[in-house]
PDB file of C-alpha atoms in Angstrom:
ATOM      1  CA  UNK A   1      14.396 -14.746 -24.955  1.00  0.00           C
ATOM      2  CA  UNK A   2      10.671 -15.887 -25.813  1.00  0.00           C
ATOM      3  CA  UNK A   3      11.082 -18.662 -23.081  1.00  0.00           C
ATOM      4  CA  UNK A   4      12.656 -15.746 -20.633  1.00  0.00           C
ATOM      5  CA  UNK A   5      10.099 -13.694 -20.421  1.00  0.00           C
ATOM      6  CA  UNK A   6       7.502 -16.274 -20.295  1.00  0.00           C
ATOM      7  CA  UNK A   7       9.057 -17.701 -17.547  1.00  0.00           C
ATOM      8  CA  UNK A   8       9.278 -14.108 -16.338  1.00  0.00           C
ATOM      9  CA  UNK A   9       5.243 -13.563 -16.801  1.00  0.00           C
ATOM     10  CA  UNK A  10       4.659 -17.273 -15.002  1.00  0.00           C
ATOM     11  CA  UNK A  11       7.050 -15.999 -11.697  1.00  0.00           C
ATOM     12  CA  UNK A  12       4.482 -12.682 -11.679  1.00  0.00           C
ATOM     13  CA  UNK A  13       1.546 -14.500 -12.032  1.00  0.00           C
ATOM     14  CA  UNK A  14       2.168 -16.832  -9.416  1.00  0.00           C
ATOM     15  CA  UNK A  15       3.236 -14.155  -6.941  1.00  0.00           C
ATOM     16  CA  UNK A  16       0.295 -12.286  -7.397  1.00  0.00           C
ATOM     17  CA  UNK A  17      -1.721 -15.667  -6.812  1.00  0.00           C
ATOM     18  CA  UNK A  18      -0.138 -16.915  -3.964  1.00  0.00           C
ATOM     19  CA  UNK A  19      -0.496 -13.080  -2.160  1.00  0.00           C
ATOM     20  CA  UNK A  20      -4.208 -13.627  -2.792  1.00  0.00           C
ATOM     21  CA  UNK A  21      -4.172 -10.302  -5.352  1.00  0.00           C
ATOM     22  CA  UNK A  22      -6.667  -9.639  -8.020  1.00  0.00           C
ATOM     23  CA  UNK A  23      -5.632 -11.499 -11.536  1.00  0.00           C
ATOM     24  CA  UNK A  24      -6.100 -10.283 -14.985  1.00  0.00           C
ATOM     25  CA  UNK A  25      -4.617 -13.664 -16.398  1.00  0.00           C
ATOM     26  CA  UNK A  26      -5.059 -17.218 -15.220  1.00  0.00           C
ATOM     27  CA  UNK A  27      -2.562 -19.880 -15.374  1.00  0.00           C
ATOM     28  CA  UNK A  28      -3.943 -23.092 -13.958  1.00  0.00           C
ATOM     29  CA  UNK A  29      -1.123 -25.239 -13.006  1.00  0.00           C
ATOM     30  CA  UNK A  30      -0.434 -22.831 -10.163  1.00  0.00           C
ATOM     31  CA  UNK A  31      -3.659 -24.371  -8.136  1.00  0.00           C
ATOM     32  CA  UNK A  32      -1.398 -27.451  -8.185  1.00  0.00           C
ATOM     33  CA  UNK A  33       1.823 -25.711  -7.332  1.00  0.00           C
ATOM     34  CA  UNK A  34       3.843 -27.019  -3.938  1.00  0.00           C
ATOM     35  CA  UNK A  35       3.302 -23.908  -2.313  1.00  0.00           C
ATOM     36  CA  UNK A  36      -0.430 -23.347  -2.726  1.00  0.00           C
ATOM     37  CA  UNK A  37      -0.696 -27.548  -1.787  1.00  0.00           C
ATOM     38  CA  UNK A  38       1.226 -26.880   1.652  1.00  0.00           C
ATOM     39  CA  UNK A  39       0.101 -22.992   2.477  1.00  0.00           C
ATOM     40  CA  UNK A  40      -3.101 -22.834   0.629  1.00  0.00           C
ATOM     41  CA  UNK A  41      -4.953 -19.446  -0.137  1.00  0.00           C
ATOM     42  CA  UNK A  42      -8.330 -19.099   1.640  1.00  0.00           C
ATOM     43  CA  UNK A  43     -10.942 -21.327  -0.092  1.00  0.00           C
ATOM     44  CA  UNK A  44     -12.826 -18.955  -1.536  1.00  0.00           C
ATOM     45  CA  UNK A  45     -10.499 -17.361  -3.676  1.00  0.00           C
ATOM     46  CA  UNK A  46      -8.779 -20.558  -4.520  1.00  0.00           C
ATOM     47  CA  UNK A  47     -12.768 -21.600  -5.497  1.00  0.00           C
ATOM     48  CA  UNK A  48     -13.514 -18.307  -7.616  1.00  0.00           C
ATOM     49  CA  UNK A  49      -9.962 -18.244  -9.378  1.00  0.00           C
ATOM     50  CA  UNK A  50     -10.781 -21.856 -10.138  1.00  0.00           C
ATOM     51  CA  UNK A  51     -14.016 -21.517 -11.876  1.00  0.00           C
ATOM     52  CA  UNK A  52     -13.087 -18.596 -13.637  1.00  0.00           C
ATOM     53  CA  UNK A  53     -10.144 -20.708 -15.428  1.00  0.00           C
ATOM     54  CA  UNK A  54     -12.341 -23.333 -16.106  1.00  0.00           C
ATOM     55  CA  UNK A  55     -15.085 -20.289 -17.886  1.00  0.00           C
ATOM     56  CA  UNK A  56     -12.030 -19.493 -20.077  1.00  0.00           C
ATOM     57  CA  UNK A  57     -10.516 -22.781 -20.740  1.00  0.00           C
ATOM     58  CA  UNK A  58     -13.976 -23.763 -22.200  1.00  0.00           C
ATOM     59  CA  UNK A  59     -14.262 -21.345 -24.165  1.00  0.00           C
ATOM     60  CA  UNK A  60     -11.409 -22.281 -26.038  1.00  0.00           C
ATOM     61  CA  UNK A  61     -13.027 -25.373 -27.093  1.00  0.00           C
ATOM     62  CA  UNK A  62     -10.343 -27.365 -25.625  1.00  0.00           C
ATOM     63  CA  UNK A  63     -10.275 -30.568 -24.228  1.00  0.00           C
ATOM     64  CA  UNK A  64     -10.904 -30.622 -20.949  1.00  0.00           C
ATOM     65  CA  UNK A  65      -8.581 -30.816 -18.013  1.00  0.00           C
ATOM     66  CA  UNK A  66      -9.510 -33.232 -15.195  1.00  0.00           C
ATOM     67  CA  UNK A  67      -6.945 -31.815 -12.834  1.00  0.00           C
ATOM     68  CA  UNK A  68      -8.776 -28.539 -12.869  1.00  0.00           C
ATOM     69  CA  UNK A  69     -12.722 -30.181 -12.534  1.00  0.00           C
ATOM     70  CA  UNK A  70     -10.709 -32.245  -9.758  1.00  0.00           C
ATOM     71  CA  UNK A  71      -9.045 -29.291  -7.973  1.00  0.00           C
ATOM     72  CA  UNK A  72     -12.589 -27.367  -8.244  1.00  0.00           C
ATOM     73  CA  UNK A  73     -14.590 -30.395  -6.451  1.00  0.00           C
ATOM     74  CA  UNK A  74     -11.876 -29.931  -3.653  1.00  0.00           C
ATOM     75  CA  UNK A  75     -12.368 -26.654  -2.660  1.00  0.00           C
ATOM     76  CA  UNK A  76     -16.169 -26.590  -3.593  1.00  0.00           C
ATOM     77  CA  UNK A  77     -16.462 -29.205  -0.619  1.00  0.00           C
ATOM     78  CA  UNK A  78     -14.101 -27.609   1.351  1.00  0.00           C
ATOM     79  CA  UNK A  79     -15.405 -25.711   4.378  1.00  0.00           C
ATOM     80  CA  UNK A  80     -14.187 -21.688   4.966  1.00  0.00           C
ATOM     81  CA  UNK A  81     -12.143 -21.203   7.744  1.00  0.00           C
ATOM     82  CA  UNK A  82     -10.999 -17.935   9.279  1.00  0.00           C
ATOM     83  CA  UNK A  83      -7.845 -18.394   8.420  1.00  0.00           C
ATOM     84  CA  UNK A  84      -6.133 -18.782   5.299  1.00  0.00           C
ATOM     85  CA  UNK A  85      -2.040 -18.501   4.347  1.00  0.00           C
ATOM     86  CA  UNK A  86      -0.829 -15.406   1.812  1.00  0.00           C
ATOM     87  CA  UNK A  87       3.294 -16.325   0.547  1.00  0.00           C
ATOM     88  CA  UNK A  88       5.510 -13.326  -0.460  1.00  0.00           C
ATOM     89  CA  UNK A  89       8.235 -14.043  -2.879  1.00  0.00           C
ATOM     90  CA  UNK A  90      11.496 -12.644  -2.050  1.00  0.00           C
ATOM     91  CA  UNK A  91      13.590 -11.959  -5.414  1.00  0.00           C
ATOM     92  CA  UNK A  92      15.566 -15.006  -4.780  1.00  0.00           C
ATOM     93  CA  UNK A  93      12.029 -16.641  -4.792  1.00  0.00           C
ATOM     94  CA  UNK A  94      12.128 -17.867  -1.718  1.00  0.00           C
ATOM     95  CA  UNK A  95       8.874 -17.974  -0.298  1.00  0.00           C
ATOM     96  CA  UNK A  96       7.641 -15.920   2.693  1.00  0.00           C
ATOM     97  CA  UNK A  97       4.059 -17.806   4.047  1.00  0.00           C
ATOM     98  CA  UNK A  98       2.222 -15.832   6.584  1.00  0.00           C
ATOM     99  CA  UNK A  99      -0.916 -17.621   8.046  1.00  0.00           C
ATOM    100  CA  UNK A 100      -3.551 -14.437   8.269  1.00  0.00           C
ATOM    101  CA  UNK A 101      -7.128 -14.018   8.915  1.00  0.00           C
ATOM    102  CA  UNK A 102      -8.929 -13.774   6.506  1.00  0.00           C
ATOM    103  CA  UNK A 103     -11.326 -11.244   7.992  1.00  0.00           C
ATOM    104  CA  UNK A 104      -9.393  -7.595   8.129  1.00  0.00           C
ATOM    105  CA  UNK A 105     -10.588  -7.236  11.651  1.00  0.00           C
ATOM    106  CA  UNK A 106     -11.012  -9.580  13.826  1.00  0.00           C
ATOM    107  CA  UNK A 107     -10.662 -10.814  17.954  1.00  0.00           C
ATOM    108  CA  UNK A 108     -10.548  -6.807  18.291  1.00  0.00           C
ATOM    109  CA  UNK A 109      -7.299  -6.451  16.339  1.00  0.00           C
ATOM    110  CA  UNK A 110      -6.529  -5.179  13.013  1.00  0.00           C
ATOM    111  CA  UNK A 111      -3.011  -7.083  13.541  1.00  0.00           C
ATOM    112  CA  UNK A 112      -3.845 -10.585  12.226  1.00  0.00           C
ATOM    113  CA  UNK A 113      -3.368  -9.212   8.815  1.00  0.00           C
ATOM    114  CA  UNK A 114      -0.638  -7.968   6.325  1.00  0.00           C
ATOM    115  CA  UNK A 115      -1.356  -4.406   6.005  1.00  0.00           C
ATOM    116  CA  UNK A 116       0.434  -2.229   2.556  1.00  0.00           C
ATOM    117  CA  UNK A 117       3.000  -0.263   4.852  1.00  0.00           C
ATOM    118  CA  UNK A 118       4.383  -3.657   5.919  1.00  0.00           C
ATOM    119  CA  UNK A 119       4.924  -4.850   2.140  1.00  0.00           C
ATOM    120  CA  UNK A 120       6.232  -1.223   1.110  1.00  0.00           C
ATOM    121  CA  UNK A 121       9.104  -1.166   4.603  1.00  0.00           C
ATOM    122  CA  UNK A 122      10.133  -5.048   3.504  1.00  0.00           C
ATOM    123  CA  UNK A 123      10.768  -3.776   0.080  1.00  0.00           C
ATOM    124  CA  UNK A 124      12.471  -0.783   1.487  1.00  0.00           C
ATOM    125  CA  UNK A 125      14.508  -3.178   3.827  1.00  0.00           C
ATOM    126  CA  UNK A 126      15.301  -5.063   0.488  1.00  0.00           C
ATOM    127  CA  UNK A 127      17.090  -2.185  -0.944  1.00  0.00           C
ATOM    128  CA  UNK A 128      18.527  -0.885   2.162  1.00  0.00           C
ATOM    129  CA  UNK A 129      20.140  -3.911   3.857  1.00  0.00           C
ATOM    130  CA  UNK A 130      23.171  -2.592   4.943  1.00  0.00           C
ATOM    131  CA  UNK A 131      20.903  -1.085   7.605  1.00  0.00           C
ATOM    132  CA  UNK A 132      20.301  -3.926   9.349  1.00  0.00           C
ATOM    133  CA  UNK A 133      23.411  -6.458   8.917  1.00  0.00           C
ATOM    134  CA  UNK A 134      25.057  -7.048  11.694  1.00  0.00           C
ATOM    135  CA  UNK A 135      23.058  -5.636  14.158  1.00  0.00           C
ATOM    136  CA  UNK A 136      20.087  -5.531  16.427  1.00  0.00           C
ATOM    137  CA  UNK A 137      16.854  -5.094  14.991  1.00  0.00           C
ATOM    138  CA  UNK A 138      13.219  -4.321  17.386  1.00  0.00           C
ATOM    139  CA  UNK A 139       9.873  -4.205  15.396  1.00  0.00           C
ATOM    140  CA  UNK A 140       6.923  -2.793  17.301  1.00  0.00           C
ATOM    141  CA  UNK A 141       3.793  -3.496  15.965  1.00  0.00           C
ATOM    142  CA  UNK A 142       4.916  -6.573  13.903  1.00  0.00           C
ATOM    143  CA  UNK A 143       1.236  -8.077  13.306  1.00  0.00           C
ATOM    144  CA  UNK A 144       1.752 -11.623  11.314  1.00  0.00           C
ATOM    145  CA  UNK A 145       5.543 -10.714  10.822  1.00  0.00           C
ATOM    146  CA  UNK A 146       5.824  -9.648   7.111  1.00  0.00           C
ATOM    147  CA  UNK A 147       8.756  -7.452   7.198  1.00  0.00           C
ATOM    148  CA  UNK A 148      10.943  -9.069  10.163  1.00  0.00           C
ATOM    149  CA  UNK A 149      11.110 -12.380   8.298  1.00  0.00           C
ATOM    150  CA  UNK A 150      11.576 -10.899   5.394  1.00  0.00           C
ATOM    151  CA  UNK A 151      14.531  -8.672   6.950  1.00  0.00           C
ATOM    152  CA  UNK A 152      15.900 -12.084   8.734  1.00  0.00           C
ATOM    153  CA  UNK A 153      15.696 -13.537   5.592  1.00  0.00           C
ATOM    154  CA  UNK A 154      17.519 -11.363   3.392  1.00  0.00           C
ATOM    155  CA  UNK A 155      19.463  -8.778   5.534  1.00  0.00           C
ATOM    156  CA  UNK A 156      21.170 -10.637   7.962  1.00  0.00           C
ATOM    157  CA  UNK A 157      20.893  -9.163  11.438  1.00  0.00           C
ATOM    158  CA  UNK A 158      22.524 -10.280  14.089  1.00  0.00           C
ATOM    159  CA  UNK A 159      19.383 -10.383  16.330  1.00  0.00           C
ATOM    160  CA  UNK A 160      15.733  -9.383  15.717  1.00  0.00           C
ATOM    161  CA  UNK A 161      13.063  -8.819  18.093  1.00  0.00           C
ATOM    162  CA  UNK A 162       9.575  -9.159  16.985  1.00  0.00           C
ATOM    163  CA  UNK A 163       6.708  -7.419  19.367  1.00  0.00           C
ATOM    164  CA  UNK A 164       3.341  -6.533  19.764  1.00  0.00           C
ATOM    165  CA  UNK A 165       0.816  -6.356  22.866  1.00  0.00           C
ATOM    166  CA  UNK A 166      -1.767  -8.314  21.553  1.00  0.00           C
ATOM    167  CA  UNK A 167      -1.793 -12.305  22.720  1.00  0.00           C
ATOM    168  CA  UNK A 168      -3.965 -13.827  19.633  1.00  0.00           C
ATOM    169  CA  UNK A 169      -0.945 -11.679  17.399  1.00  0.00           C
ATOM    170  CA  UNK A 170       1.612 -12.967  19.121  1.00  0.00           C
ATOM    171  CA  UNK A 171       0.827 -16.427  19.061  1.00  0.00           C
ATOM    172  CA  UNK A 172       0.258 -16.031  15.403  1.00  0.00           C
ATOM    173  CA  UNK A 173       3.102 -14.369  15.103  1.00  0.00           C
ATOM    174  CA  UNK A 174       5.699 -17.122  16.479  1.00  0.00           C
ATOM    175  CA  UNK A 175       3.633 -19.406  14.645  1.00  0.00           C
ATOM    176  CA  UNK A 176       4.702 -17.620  11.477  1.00  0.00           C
ATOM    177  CA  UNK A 177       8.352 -16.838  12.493  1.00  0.00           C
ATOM    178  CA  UNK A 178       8.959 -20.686  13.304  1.00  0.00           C
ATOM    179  CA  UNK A 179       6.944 -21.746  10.216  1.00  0.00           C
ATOM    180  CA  UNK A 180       9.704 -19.796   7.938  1.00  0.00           C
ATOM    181  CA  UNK A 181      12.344 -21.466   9.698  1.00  0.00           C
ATOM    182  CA  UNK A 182      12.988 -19.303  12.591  1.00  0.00           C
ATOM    183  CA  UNK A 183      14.175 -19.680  15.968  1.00  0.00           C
ATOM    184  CA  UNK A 184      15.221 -18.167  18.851  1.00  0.00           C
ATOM    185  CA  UNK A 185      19.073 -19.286  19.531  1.00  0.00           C
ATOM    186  CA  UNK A 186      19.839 -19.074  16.153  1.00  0.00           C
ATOM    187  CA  UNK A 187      23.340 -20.386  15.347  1.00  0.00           C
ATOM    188  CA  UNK A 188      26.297 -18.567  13.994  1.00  0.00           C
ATOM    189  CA  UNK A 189      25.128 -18.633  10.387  1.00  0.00           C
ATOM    190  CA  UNK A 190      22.100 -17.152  11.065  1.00  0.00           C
ATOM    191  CA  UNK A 191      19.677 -14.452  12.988  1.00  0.00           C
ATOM    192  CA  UNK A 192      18.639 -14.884  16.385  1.00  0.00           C
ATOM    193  CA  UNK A 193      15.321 -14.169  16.909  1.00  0.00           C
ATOM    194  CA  UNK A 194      12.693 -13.128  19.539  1.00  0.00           C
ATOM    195  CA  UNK A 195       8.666 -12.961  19.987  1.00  0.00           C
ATOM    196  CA  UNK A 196       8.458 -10.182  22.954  1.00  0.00           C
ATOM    197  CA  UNK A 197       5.037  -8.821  24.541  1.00  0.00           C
ATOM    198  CA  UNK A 198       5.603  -5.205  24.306  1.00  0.00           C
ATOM    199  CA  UNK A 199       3.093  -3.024  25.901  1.00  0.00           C
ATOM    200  CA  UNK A 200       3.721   0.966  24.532  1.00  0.00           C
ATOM    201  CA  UNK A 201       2.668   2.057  27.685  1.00  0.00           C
ATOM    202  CA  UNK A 202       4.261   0.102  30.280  1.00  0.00           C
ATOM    203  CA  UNK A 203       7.436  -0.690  28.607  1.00  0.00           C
ATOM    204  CA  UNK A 204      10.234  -0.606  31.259  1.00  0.00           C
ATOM    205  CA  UNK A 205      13.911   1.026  30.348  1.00  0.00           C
ATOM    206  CA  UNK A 206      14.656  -2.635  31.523  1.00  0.00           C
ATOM    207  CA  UNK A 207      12.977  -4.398  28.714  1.00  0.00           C
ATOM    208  CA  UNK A 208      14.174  -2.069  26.360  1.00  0.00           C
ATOM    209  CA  UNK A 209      17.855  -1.756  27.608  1.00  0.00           C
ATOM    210  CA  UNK A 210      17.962  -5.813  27.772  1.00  0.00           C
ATOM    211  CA  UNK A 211      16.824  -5.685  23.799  1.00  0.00           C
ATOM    212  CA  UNK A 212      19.817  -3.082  23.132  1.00  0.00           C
ATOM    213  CA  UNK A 213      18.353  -2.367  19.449  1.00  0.00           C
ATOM    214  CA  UNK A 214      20.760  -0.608  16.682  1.00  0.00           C
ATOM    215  CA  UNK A 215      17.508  -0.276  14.654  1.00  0.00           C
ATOM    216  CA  UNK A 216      14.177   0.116  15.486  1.00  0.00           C
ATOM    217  CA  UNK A 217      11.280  -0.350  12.710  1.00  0.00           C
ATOM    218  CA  UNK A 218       7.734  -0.119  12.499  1.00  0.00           C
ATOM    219  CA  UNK A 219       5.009  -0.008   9.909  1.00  0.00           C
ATOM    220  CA  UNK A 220       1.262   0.825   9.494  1.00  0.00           C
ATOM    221  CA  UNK A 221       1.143   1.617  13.349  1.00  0.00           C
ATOM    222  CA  UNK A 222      -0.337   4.987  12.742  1.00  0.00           C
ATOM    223  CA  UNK A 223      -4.072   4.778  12.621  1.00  0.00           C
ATOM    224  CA  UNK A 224      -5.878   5.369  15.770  1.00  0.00           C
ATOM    225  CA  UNK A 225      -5.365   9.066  17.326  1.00  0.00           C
ATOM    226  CA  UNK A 226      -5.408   7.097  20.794  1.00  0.00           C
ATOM    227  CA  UNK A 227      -2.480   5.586  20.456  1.00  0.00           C
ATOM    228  CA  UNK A 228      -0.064   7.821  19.150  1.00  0.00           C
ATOM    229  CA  UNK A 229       0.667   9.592  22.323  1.00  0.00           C
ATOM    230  CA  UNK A 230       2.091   5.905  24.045  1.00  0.00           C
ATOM    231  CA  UNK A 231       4.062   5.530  20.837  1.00  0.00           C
ATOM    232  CA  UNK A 232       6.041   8.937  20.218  1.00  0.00           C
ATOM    233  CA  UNK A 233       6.310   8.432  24.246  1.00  0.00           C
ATOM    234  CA  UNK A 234       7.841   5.267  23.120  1.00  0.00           C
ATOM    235  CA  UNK A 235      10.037   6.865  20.581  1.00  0.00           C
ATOM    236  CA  UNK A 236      11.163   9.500  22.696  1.00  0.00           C
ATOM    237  CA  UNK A 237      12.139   6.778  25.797  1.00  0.00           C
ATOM    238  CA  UNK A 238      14.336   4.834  22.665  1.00  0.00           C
ATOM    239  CA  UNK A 239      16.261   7.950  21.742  1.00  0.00           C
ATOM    240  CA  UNK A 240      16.954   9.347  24.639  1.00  0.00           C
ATOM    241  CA  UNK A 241      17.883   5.863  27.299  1.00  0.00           C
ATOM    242  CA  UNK A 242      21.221   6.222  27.598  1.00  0.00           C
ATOM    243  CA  UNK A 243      21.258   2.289  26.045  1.00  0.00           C
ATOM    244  CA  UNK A 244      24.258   2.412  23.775  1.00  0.00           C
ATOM    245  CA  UNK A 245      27.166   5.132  22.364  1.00  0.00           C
ATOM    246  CA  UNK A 246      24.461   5.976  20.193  1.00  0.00           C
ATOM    247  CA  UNK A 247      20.806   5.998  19.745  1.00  0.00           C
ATOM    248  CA  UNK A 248      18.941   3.695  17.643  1.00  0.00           C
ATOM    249  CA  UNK A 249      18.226   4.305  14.389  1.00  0.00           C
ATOM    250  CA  UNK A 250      14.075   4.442  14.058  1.00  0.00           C
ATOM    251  CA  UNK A 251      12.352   4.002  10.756  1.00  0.00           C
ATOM    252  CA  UNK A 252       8.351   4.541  11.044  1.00  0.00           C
ATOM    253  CA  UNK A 253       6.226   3.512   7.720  1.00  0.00           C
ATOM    254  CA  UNK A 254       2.875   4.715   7.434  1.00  0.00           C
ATOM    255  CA  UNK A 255      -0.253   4.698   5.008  1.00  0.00           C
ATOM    256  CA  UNK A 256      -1.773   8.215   4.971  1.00  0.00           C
ATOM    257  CA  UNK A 257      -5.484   6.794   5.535  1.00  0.00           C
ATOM    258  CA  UNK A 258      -6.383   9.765   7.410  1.00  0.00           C
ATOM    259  CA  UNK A 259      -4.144  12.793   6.780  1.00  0.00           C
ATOM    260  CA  UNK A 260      -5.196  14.251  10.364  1.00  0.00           C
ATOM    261  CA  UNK A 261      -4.538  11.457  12.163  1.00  0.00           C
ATOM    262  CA  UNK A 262      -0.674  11.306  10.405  1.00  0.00           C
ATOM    263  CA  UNK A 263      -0.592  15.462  11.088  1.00  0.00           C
ATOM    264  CA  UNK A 264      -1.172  14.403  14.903  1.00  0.00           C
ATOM    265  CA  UNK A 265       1.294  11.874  14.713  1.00  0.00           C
ATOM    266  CA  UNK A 266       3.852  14.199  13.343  1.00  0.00           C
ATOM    267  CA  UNK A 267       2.806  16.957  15.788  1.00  0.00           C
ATOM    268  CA  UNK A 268       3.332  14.699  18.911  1.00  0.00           C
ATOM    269  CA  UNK A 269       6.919  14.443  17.511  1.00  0.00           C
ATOM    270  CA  UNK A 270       7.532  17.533  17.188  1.00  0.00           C
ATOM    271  CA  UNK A 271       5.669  18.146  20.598  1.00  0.00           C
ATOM    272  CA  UNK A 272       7.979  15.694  21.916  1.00  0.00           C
ATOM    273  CA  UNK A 273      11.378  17.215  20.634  1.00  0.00           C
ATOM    274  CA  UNK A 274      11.442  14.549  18.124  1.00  0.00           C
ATOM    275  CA  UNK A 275      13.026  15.467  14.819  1.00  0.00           C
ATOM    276  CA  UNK A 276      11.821  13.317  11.486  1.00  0.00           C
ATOM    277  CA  UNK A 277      12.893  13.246   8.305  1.00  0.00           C
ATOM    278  CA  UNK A 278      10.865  11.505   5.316  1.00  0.00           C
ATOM    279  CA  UNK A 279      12.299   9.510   3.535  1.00  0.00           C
ATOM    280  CA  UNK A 280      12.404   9.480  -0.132  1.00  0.00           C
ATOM    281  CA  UNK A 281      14.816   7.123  -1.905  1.00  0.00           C
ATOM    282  CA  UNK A 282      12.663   4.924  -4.381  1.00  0.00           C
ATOM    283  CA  UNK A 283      11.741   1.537  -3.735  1.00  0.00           C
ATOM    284  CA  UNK A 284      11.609  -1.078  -6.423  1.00  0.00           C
ATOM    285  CA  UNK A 285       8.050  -2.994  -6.664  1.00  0.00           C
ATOM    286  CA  UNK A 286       8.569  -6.865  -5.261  1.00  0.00           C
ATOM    287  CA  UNK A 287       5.673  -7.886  -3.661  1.00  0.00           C
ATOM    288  CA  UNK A 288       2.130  -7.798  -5.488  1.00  0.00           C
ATOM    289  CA  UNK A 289       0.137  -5.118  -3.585  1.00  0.00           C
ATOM    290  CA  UNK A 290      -2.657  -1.999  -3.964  1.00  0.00           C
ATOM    291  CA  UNK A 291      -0.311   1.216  -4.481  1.00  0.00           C
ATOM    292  CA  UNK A 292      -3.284   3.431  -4.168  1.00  0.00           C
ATOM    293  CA  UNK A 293      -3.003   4.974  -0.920  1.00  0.00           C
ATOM    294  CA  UNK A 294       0.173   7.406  -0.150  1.00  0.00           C
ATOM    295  CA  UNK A 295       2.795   5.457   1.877  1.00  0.00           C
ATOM    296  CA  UNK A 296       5.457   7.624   3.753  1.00  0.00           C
ATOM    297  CA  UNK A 297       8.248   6.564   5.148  1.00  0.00           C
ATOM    298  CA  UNK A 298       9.865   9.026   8.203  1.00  0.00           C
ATOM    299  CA  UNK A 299      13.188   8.288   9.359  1.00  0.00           C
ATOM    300  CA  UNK A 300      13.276   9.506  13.538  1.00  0.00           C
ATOM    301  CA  UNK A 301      15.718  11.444  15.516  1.00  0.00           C
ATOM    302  CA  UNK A 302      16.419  12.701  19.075  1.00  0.00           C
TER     303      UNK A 302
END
């Protein structure tokens, strides 16, 4: 049991290190660790994290390690790029590895980032799989791609489209989805996939009757008052083009930053003859994240 749970408080630590989270332990052979070697953290966390194990491990009056001093001059000498790579561990622990920026904002997009309503909808997804098997899944908004690999992964859909408007996302985003093993034929074992430009606005019924979702997700696309008009337009256009028997099902995850902006969102809906229904079912903790801010999930209907 002893050797259990340790192995139990190593599998935590290390998937709060490799999501770049704040640590209240350190555990040094995970600088070292396959994962960090081939999708390292940004520099300077690996380069704080680092330095503060070496503080403590002197102060133990050990002897000293030469694989940490060596793994310190490393990243002391290594130069900060923009980017850096954050892995998710799915409960199998298989890993998830996202290249991000490291900057929240950047090239005029807040979409080069994983953002907490992303984490809490691929946990959701997690727990609600039967949702998507089988079928045909469109994210808009999907930024690096958190939650559509992590639904290809461990849901099994029968196709998933990944979108968003932005050309620096999107590039990053296929770079993710074929980094995690991705691709876009598939075969009949696995999920076909799809990196689509998707413009709210100018979406035709074309595009979206050619996609032919079952489900349609999103999360953390609520944030700027301009926009929400093109998406519940969006919404609206899903549920009511006559694309299938029956209309999508639409799952919208949101953190409440700004309560107005969220009351406008859910306004527009109801402007829009848009019914929603928030969803409540609780969602087990996988991923290391801040659980600060209120996350609300809102199932949509016609």
């Amino acid at each position: 049991m002893q050797d259990a749970a340790a192995e139990g408080g190593t599998g935590r630590f290390q998937a709060q290190f490799f999501a770049m989270c704040g640590l209240n332990a350190f555990q040094w052979g995970t600088c070292l660790h396959s994962i960090c070697r081939k999708t390292p953290p940004s520099v300077k966390y690996r380069r704080l994290f680092l330095s503060e194990l070496i503080k403590r491990h002197e102060r133990t009056a050990a002897e000293p390690l030469d694989e940490l001093y060596d793994a310190l001059a490393e990243v002391v000498g290594a130069k900060e790029e923009p980017v850096c790579y954050k892995t998710y561990l799915l409960p199998s622990g298989e890993p998830v590895s996202l290249e991000e920026n490291v900057a929240f904002i950047s090239d005029g997009t807040t979409g080069l980032v994983t953002w907490e309503a992303a984490l809490y909808m691929s946990e959701w997804a997690l727990e609600n799989q039967h949702i998507f098997t089988g079928r045909t899944v469109l994210e808009l908004g999907s930024g690096v791609g958190l939650t559509g690999i992590v639904v290809c992964q461990a849901c099994k859909p029968t196709k998933y489209v990944f979108s968003d408007c932005h050309q620096t996302v999107l590039q990053r985003l296929r770079n993710n989805v074929h980094h995690n093993g991705l691709t876009e034929h598939g075969n009949p074992d696995s999920v076909s996939v799809s990196v689509e430009e998707l413009d709210w606005e100018t979406v035709s019924d074309e595009q979206l009757q050619r996609i032919g979702a079952d489900v349609v997700i999103a999360a953390d696309v609520v944030y700027d008052p301009d926009i929400i008009g093109c998406l519940v337009r969006l919404l609206a256009k899903l549920l009511n083009c006559k694309m299938k028997e029956s209309p999508p099902e639409v799952y919208i995850a949101s953190t409440i930053r700004n309560p107005k902006t969220y009351e406008c969102f859910r306004d527009e809906l109801e402007k829009a003859g848009l019914k929603h229904l928030v969803v409540t079912h609780p969602v087990t903790h996988v991923f290391p994240y801040t659980r600060v801010s209120t996350i609300e999930m809102l199932k949509i209907l016609s």
